[in-house]
């Protein structure tokens, strides 16, 4: 993929390079190519491309990666696939009068 970009500087993805052991699992599971290996540890290559699916954080054996999975573009894709309406990108208005984002 790697062709879609999320809004700049809003992604919740964070990496602690001190905790990274360089296993490379995050690179294998990331569908967006956000993470790359540099000198034996992972680093964020294209942070704004992250769709916040949570695959990297969920598979990291040392909890070096954190991300709020289920928000942002990933949530929009899932909500669209479920046929939910009245949503604009990251928000769903399920109750009358509820505010968005």
Coordinates of N, CA and C in Angstrom, one line a residue, residues 3-100:
X3 N 0.3 4.2 -0.3 CA -0.1 5.3 -1.2 C -1.0 6.3 -0.5
X4 N -1.6 5.9 0.6 CA -2.5 6.8 1.3 C -1.8 7.5 2.5
X5 N -2.2 8.7 2.7 CA -1.6 9.4 3.8 C -2.7 9.9 4.8
X6 N -2.4 9.8 6.0 CA -3.3 10.3 7.1 C -3.0 11.7 7.3
X7 N -3.7 12.4 8.1 CA -3.5 13.8 8.4 C -2.1 13.9 9.1
X8 N -1.4 15.0 8.8 CA 0.0 15.1 9.4 C -0.1 15.4 10.9
X9 N 0.8 14.7 11.6 CA 1.1 14.9 13.0 C -0.2 14.6 13.9
X10 N -1.0 13.7 13.5 CA -2.1 13.4 14.4 C -2.1 11.9 14.8
X11 N -1.3 11.1 14.2 CA -1.2 9.7 14.5 C -0.7 9.5 15.9
X12 N -1.2 8.4 16.5 CA -0.8 8.1 17.9 C 0.4 7.2 18.0
X13 N 0.9 6.7 16.9 CA 2.0 5.8 16.8 C 3.3 6.4 17.5
X14 N 3.9 5.6 18.4 CA 5.1 6.0 19.0 C 6.0 4.8 19.2
X15 N 7.3 5.0 19.1 CA 8.3 3.9 19.1 C 9.4 4.3 20.1
X16 N 9.7 3.4 21.1 CA 10.8 3.6 22.0 C 11.9 2.8 21.5
X17 N 12.9 3.4 20.8 CA 14.0 2.7 20.2 C 14.9 2.0 21.3
X18 N 14.8 2.5 22.5 CA 15.6 1.9 23.7 C 15.0 0.5 24.0
X19 N 13.7 0.3 23.8 CA 13.1 -1.0 24.1 C 13.2 -2.0 22.9
X20 N 13.4 -1.5 21.7 CA 13.5 -2.3 20.5 C 14.6 -3.3 20.6
X21 N 14.3 -4.6 20.3 CA 15.4 -5.6 20.2 C 15.7 -6.0 18.8
X22 N 15.1 -5.3 17.8 CA 15.5 -5.5 16.4 C 14.9 -6.8 15.8
X23 N 13.8 -7.3 16.3 CA 13.3 -8.6 15.8 C 12.7 -8.4 14.4
X24 N 12.2 -7.2 14.1 CA 11.7 -7.0 12.7 C 10.3 -7.4 12.5
X25 N 9.6 -7.9 13.5 CA 8.2 -8.3 13.4 C 7.3 -7.2 13.0
X26 N 7.6 -6.0 13.6 CA 6.7 -4.8 13.3 C 6.8 -4.5 11.8
X27 N 8.0 -4.7 11.2 CA 8.1 -4.4 9.8 C 7.3 -5.4 8.9
X28 N 7.4 -6.6 9.3 CA 6.6 -7.7 8.6 C 5.1 -7.5 8.6
X29 N 4.6 -7.0 9.8 CA 3.1 -6.9 9.9 C 2.5 -5.5 9.5
X30 N 3.4 -4.5 9.3 CA 2.9 -3.2 9.0 C 2.4 -3.2 7.5
X31 N 1.1 -2.9 7.3 CA 0.7 -2.9 5.9 C 1.0 -1.6 5.1
X32 N 1.5 -0.6 5.8 CA 1.8 0.7 5.2 C 3.3 1.0 5.0
X33 N 4.2 0.1 5.5 CA 5.6 0.4 5.4 C 6.1 1.6 6.2
X34 N 5.5 1.7 7.3 CA 5.8 2.9 8.2 C 7.1 2.7 9.0
X35 N 7.5 1.4 9.2 CA 8.6 1.1 10.0 C 9.7 0.5 9.2
X36 N 11.0 0.9 9.5 CA 12.1 0.3 8.8 C 13.2 0.0 9.9
X37 N 14.2 -0.8 9.5 CA 15.2 -1.2 10.4 C 16.4 -0.3 10.1
X38 N 17.1 0.2 11.2 CA 18.3 1.0 11.0 C 19.2 0.7 12.1
X39 N 20.4 0.1 11.7 CA 21.4 -0.2 12.7 C 20.9 -1.2 13.8
X40 N 20.1 -2.2 13.4 CA 19.6 -3.2 14.3 C 18.4 -2.9 15.1
X41 N 17.9 -1.7 15.0 CA 16.6 -1.3 15.7 C 15.6 -0.7 14.7
X42 N 14.4 -0.8 15.1 CA 13.3 -0.2 14.3 C 13.3 1.3 14.4
X43 N 12.9 1.9 13.4 CA 12.6 3.4 13.5 C 11.4 3.7 12.6
X44 N 10.8 4.8 12.9 CA 9.6 5.2 12.1 C 10.0 5.9 10.9
X45 N 9.7 5.3 9.7 CA 10.1 5.9 8.4 C 9.1 6.9 7.9
X46 N 7.8 6.5 7.9 CA 6.7 7.4 7.4 C 5.6 7.4 8.4
X47 N 5.8 8.0 9.5 CA 4.9 8.0 10.6 C 3.5 8.5 10.2
X48 N 3.4 9.5 9.4 CA 2.1 10.0 9.0 C 1.3 9.0 8.1
X49 N 1.9 8.0 7.6 CA 1.3 7.0 6.7 C 0.6 5.9 7.6
X50 N 0.8 5.9 8.9 CA 0.2 4.9 9.8 C -1.3 5.0 9.8
X51 N -2.0 3.9 9.6 CA -3.5 3.9 9.6 C -4.0 3.4 11.0
X52 N -3.1 3.3 12.0 CA -3.4 2.9 13.3 C -4.2 1.6 13.5
X53 N -3.7 0.6 12.7 CA -4.4 -0.7 12.8 C -3.9 -1.5 14.1
X54 N -2.8 -1.1 14.6 CA -2.3 -1.8 15.8 C -1.5 -3.0 15.6
X55 N -1.3 -3.5 14.4 CA -0.6 -4.7 14.2 C 0.9 -4.7 14.7
X56 N 1.5 -3.6 14.6 CA 2.9 -3.5 15.0 C 3.0 -3.6 16.6
X57 N 2.2 -2.8 17.2 CA 2.2 -2.8 18.7 C 1.7 -4.1 19.3
X58 N 0.7 -4.7 18.6 CA 0.2 -6.0 19.1 C 1.2 -7.1 18.9
X59 N 2.1 -7.0 18.0 CA 3.1 -8.1 17.8 C 4.5 -7.8 18.4
X60 N 4.7 -6.6 18.9 CA 6.0 -6.3 19.5 C 6.2 -7.0 20.8
X61 N 7.3 -7.8 20.9 CA 7.5 -8.6 22.1 C 8.1 -7.8 23.3
X62 N 8.5 -6.6 23.0 CA 9.1 -5.8 24.1 C 8.2 -4.5 24.4
X63 N 7.1 -4.4 23.8 CA 6.2 -3.2 24.0 C 6.9 -1.9 23.7
X64 N 7.8 -2.0 22.6 CA 8.5 -0.8 22.2 C 7.6 0.2 21.4
X65 N 6.5 -0.4 20.9 CA 5.6 0.4 20.0 C 4.3 0.5 20.7
X66 N 3.7 1.8 20.7 CA 2.4 2.0 21.2 C 1.6 2.7 20.1
X67 N 0.3 2.4 20.0 CA -0.6 3.1 19.1 C -2.0 2.9 19.6
X68 N -2.8 3.9 19.4 CA -4.2 3.7 19.8 C -4.9 3.1 18.6
X69 N -5.0 1.8 18.6 CA -5.6 1.0 17.5 C -7.1 1.3 17.5
X70 N -7.7 1.3 16.3 CA -9.1 1.5 16.1 C -9.5 2.9 16.0
X71 N -8.6 3.8 15.9 CA -8.9 5.2 15.7 C -8.4 5.7 14.3
X72 N -8.7 6.8 13.9 CA -8.2 7.3 12.6 C -8.7 6.6 11.4
X73 N -7.8 6.5 10.4 CA -8.2 5.9 9.1 C -8.7 4.4 9.3
X74 N -8.0 3.7 10.1 CA -8.4 2.3 10.3 C -9.9 2.2 10.8
X75 N -10.3 3.0 11.7 CA -11.7 3.0 12.1 C -12.6 3.4 11.0
X76 N -12.2 4.4 10.2 CA -13.0 4.8 9.1 C -13.2 3.7 8.1
X77 N -12.2 2.9 7.8 CA -12.3 1.8 6.9 C -13.2 0.7 7.4
X78 N -13.0 0.4 8.7 CA -13.8 -0.6 9.3 C -15.3 -0.2 9.4
X79 N -15.5 1.0 9.8 CA -16.9 1.5 9.8 C -17.6 1.5 8.5
X80 N -16.8 1.9 7.5 CA -17.4 1.8 6.1 C -17.7 0.4 5.7
X81 N -16.8 -0.5 6.0 CA -17.0 -1.9 5.7 C -18.3 -2.5 6.4
X82 N -18.6 -2.0 7.6 CA -19.7 -2.4 8.4 C -21.0 -1.7 7.9
X83 N -20.9 -0.8 7.0 CA -22.1 -0.1 6.4 C -22.6 1.0 7.3
X84 N -21.8 1.5 8.3 CA -22.2 2.5 9.1 C -22.3 3.8 8.3
X85 N -23.2 4.6 8.6 CA -23.4 5.9 7.9 C -23.2 7.1 8.9
X86 N -23.3 8.3 8.3 CA -23.1 9.5 9.1 C -21.8 9.6 9.7
X87 N -20.8 9.0 9.1 CA -19.5 9.2 9.7 C -18.6 9.9 8.6
X88 N -17.8 10.7 9.2 CA -16.8 11.5 8.4 C -15.4 11.1 8.8
X89 N -14.8 10.3 8.1 CA -13.4 9.8 8.4 C -13.4 9.1 9.8
X90 N -13.1 9.8 10.9 CA -12.8 9.1 12.1 C -14.0 9.1 13.1
X91 N -15.1 9.7 12.7 CA -16.2 9.8 13.7 C -17.5 9.1 13.3
X92 N -18.2 8.7 14.3 CA -19.5 8.1 14.0 C -20.5 8.8 14.9
X93 N -21.6 9.3 14.4 CA -22.6 9.9 15.2 C -23.7 8.9 15.4
X94 N -23.7 8.2 16.6 CA -24.7 7.2 16.8 C -25.9 7.7 17.6
X95 N -25.7 8.7 18.4 CA -26.8 9.3 19.2 C -27.1 10.7 18.7
X96 N -28.3 11.0 18.7 CA -28.8 12.4 18.3 C -28.1 13.4 19.2
X97 N -27.4 14.3 18.6 CA -26.8 15.4 19.4 C -25.4 15.1 19.8
X98 N -24.9 13.9 19.6 CA -23.5 13.5 20.0 C -22.5 14.3 19.2
X99 N -21.5 14.7 19.8 CA -20.5 15.5 19.1 C -19.5 14.6 18.4
X100 N -18.8 15.1 17.5 CA -17.8 14.3 16.7 C -16.4 14.7 17.1

